[in-house]
Coordinates of C-alpha atoms in Angstrom, one line a residue:
Chain A
X9 CA 4.9 11.1 -86.6
X10 CA 1.8 12.0 -84.9
X11 CA -1.4 10.8 -86.4
X12 CA -4.3 8.4 -85.9
X13 CA -4.1 4.5 -87.2
X14 CA -6.9 2.3 -87.6
X15 CA -6.9 -1.5 -88.1
X16 CA -7.6 -3.5 -90.1
X17 CA -7.7 -1.8 -93.6
X18 CA -10.1 -4.4 -94.7
X19 CA -12.5 -6.6 -92.3
X20 CA -14.8 -9.3 -93.6
X21 CA -17.2 -10.7 -91.5
X22 CA -20.0 -13.4 -91.4
X23 CA -23.7 -12.5 -90.4
X24 CA -24.0 -13.1 -86.8
X25 CA -20.2 -12.5 -85.9
X26 CA -19.0 -9.5 -83.6
X27 CA -16.2 -8.2 -85.0
X28 CA -13.9 -5.3 -83.4
X29 CA -12.0 -2.1 -85.3
X30 CA -9.1 -0.5 -84.0
X31 CA -8.4 2.8 -83.6
X32 CA -5.2 4.4 -82.1
X33 CA -3.9 8.1 -81.8
X34 CA -0.6 9.5 -80.5
X35 CA -1.6 13.3 -81.1
X36 CA -2.6 13.7 -77.2
X37 CA -6.1 14.3 -78.1
X38 CA -8.7 14.6 -75.6
X39 CA -11.9 13.6 -77.6
X40 CA -12.3 10.6 -80.2
X41 CA -14.9 10.0 -82.7
X42 CA -16.2 7.3 -85.0
X43 CA -18.5 7.5 -88.1
X44 CA -19.7 5.5 -90.7
X45 CA -19.8 6.2 -94.3
X46 CA -22.0 4.7 -96.9
X47 CA -21.9 5.5 -100.8
X48 CA -24.1 8.6 -101.3
X49 CA -24.2 9.9 -97.5
X50 CA -22.7 12.2 -95.5
X51 CA -20.1 10.9 -92.6
X52 CA -22.6 9.5 -89.6
X53 CA -21.6 9.7 -85.8
X54 CA -21.7 6.5 -84.2
X55 CA -20.0 7.1 -81.1
X56 CA -17.9 9.7 -78.8
X57 CA -16.0 10.1 -75.9
X58 CA -14.3 13.1 -74.5
X59 CA -12.5 11.6 -71.8
X60 CA -10.9 8.3 -70.7
X61 CA -13.8 6.1 -69.3
X62 CA -16.6 7.9 -70.8
X63 CA -18.5 8.0 -74.0
X64 CA -22.0 9.1 -75.6
X65 CA -24.0 7.9 -78.2
X66 CA -24.1 9.6 -81.3
X67 CA -26.8 9.6 -83.9
X68 CA -27.0 5.8 -85.3
X69 CA -25.3 4.0 -81.8
X70 CA -27.8 0.8 -82.2
X71 CA -26.0 -2.3 -83.0
X72 CA -22.6 -1.0 -81.7
X73 CA -20.4 -0.6 -78.5
X74 CA -17.4 1.2 -77.8
X75 CA -14.8 1.4 -75.1
X76 CA -12.4 3.9 -73.7
X77 CA -10.0 2.5 -71.5
X78 CA -7.0 4.8 -72.4
X79 CA -6.7 8.0 -73.8
X80 CA -4.8 7.1 -77.1
X81 CA -7.3 4.0 -77.9
X82 CA -11.0 4.0 -78.5
X83 CA -11.8 0.7 -80.2
X84 CA -15.7 0.1 -81.9
X85 CA -17.2 -3.0 -82.1
X86 CA -19.7 -4.1 -84.7
X87 CA -22.3 -6.3 -83.2
X88 CA -24.7 -9.0 -84.6
X89 CA -27.3 -6.6 -83.8
X90 CA -26.2 -4.1 -86.4
X91 CA -28.5 -5.0 -89.5
X92 CA -26.4 -3.3 -92.4
X93 CA -22.5 -3.3 -91.2
X94 CA -21.6 -3.3 -94.6
X95 CA -19.8 0.1 -94.7
X96 CA -16.4 2.4 -94.4
X97 CA -15.7 3.1 -90.9
X98 CA -13.6 6.3 -89.8
X99 CA -12.4 7.3 -86.4
X100 CA -11.2 10.8 -85.5
X101 CA -9.7 12.7 -82.8
X102 CA -9.9 16.6 -81.7
X103 CA -7.5 18.2 -78.8
X104 CA -11.0 19.1 -76.7
X105 CA -14.6 19.2 -78.0
X106 CA -15.7 21.0 -75.2
X107 CA -13.7 23.8 -74.0
X108 CA -10.7 23.8 -76.8
X109 CA -10.9 26.5 -79.5
X110 CA -9.3 23.9 -81.8
X111 CA -12.5 22.0 -82.8
X112 CA -11.0 20.3 -85.9
X113 CA -11.4 16.7 -86.0
X114 CA -8.4 14.4 -87.8
X115 CA -9.5 11.3 -89.4
X116 CA -7.8 7.9 -89.6
X117 CA -7.8 6.1 -93.3
X118 CA -10.6 3.8 -92.1
X119 CA -11.7 0.4 -91.9
X120 CA -13.8 -1.4 -94.9
X121 CA -16.1 -3.5 -93.2
X122 CA -17.9 -6.1 -95.6
X123 CA -20.4 -8.5 -94.5
X124 CA -20.4 -11.5 -96.5
Chain B
X13 CA -31.4 19.5 -85.8
X14 CA -28.2 20.5 -87.6
X15 CA -28.4 20.3 -91.6
X16 CA -25.8 20.6 -94.5
X17 CA -26.4 20.4 -98.2
X18 CA -23.5 20.3 -100.6
X19 CA -24.0 21.2 -104.1
X20 CA -23.4 20.6 -106.9
X21 CA -23.0 16.5 -106.2
X22 CA -20.5 16.1 -109.0
X23 CA -18.5 18.9 -110.9
X24 CA -16.2 18.2 -114.1
X25 CA -13.7 20.9 -114.8
X26 CA -10.8 21.4 -117.3
X27 CA -7.4 22.3 -116.0
X28 CA -6.8 26.1 -115.0
X29 CA -11.0 26.4 -115.2
X30 CA -12.0 28.0 -111.8
X31 CA -15.2 27.5 -109.9
X32 CA -16.7 27.1 -106.5
X33 CA -18.7 24.6 -104.4
X34 CA -21.5 25.7 -102.3
X35 CA -22.2 24.4 -98.6
X36 CA -25.4 25.7 -97.4
X37 CA -26.1 24.9 -93.6
X38 CA -28.6 25.3 -90.8
X39 CA -27.5 24.9 -87.3
X40 CA -27.9 26.0 -83.7
X41 CA -24.9 28.1 -82.8
X42 CA -22.4 27.8 -85.0
X43 CA -19.3 26.6 -83.5
X44 CA -17.4 25.8 -86.4
X45 CA -17.7 24.9 -90.2
X46 CA -14.9 22.5 -91.5
X47 CA -14.0 21.8 -94.8
X48 CA -12.4 18.3 -95.8
X49 CA -10.8 16.7 -98.6
X50 CA -11.3 13.2 -99.5
X51 CA -9.8 10.7 -101.7
X52 CA -11.3 7.5 -102.8
X53 CA -10.8 5.0 -99.9
X54 CA -9.0 7.0 -97.6
X55 CA -9.9 9.1 -94.6
X56 CA -11.0 12.8 -94.9
X57 CA -8.0 15.5 -95.0
X58 CA -8.5 18.7 -92.9
X59 CA -8.4 21.8 -95.2
X60 CA -10.0 24.9 -93.3
X61 CA -12.2 25.6 -90.2
X62 CA -14.4 28.8 -90.5
X63 CA -15.8 30.3 -87.3
X64 CA -17.9 33.4 -88.0
X65 CA -19.5 35.1 -91.2
X66 CA -17.5 37.3 -93.3
X67 CA -14.4 35.0 -92.1
X68 CA -12.2 33.9 -95.2
X69 CA -9.1 31.2 -95.5
X70 CA -6.9 30.4 -98.5
X71 CA -4.4 27.6 -99.0
X72 CA -2.7 27.1 -102.4
X73 CA -5.8 26.9 -104.7
X74 CA -8.3 27.0 -102.6
X75 CA -10.2 29.8 -100.7
X76 CA -13.1 29.1 -98.2
X77 CA -15.2 31.9 -97.3
X78 CA -18.4 31.9 -94.9
X79 CA -21.5 33.7 -94.7
X80 CA -24.4 33.3 -92.1
X81 CA -25.9 30.6 -94.3
X82 CA -23.5 28.9 -96.4
X83 CA -19.7 28.6 -97.3
X84 CA -18.2 28.3 -100.6
X85 CA -14.9 26.8 -101.4
X86 CA -13.4 28.4 -104.6
X87 CA -10.5 26.6 -106.6
X88 CA -8.6 28.5 -108.9
X89 CA -6.6 27.4 -111.8
X90 CA -7.4 23.8 -110.7
X91 CA -4.8 20.8 -111.6
X92 CA -5.8 17.1 -112.1
X93 CA -4.3 16.5 -108.4
X94 CA -7.0 18.6 -107.1
X95 CA -9.7 16.0 -108.0
X96 CA -11.2 14.6 -105.1
X97 CA -14.7 14.6 -103.1
X98 CA -14.9 18.0 -100.9
X99 CA -16.7 17.8 -97.8
X100 CA -18.5 20.3 -95.5
X101 CA -19.5 19.8 -91.9
X102 CA -20.8 21.8 -89.3
X103 CA -20.5 21.7 -85.7
X104 CA -23.5 23.4 -83.7
X105 CA -23.7 24.6 -80.1
X106 CA -25.6 21.7 -78.7
X107 CA -23.3 18.9 -80.4
X108 CA -19.7 17.1 -80.2
X109 CA -19.7 15.2 -83.5
X110 CA -19.7 17.0 -86.7
X111 CA -22.8 16.9 -89.4
X112 CA -21.7 16.3 -92.8
X113 CA -22.9 16.7 -96.3
X114 CA -22.9 14.3 -98.9
X115 CA -19.7 16.0 -100.6
X116 CA -18.8 17.3 -103.9
X117 CA -17.2 14.9 -106.1
X118 CA -15.0 17.1 -108.1
X119 CA -13.0 15.7 -111.5
X120 CA -10.0 18.3 -112.8
X121 CA -9.6 17.0 -116.7
X122 CA -6.0 17.7 -118.0

């Protein structure tokens, strides 16, 4: 089955710790994205990557970092510099955000991060 | 800056009672308007993409329409399993990510 997987489903972190959220896709999509969802707010874009070894900041990148060493994987690190990290984190992918006519983004099941 | 406003924030309907959800948007060079369904604690599930004014798409009890300023998600004779939060998003000409609205929380009572 093709799809997007995120792990872990739930993550607890102490203040001052960095944590890494995993996102893997086997859809052969070029582009991958990270969004953050807070209660009562729309999803907000953190980082995105259109190609391996390249990524761009989204609207709320401060306190986060990413890497894209493989086409299938786009891990997100929430650093201690992120002031309000408790949220639901969603990873998505699309065929090609630039040239493809298929702009739909498909989402993983999400990771709920709680800072204790 | 792209903006999306969804209304109402919440809607409670009786089973079989048809209605519409609204998504108003402002965007520079619309590349696509997207509707998603999201169940509690899960990732959004893709429903429709609309590209140009006048376009319509249907799936089971759902029909999405698009004008130059807004999109409607019409739900006909809904069932309790249609209860979810429906999200609207746009992709503008200068953006790679999507700009989302806050969603409409739909409850269908048996």
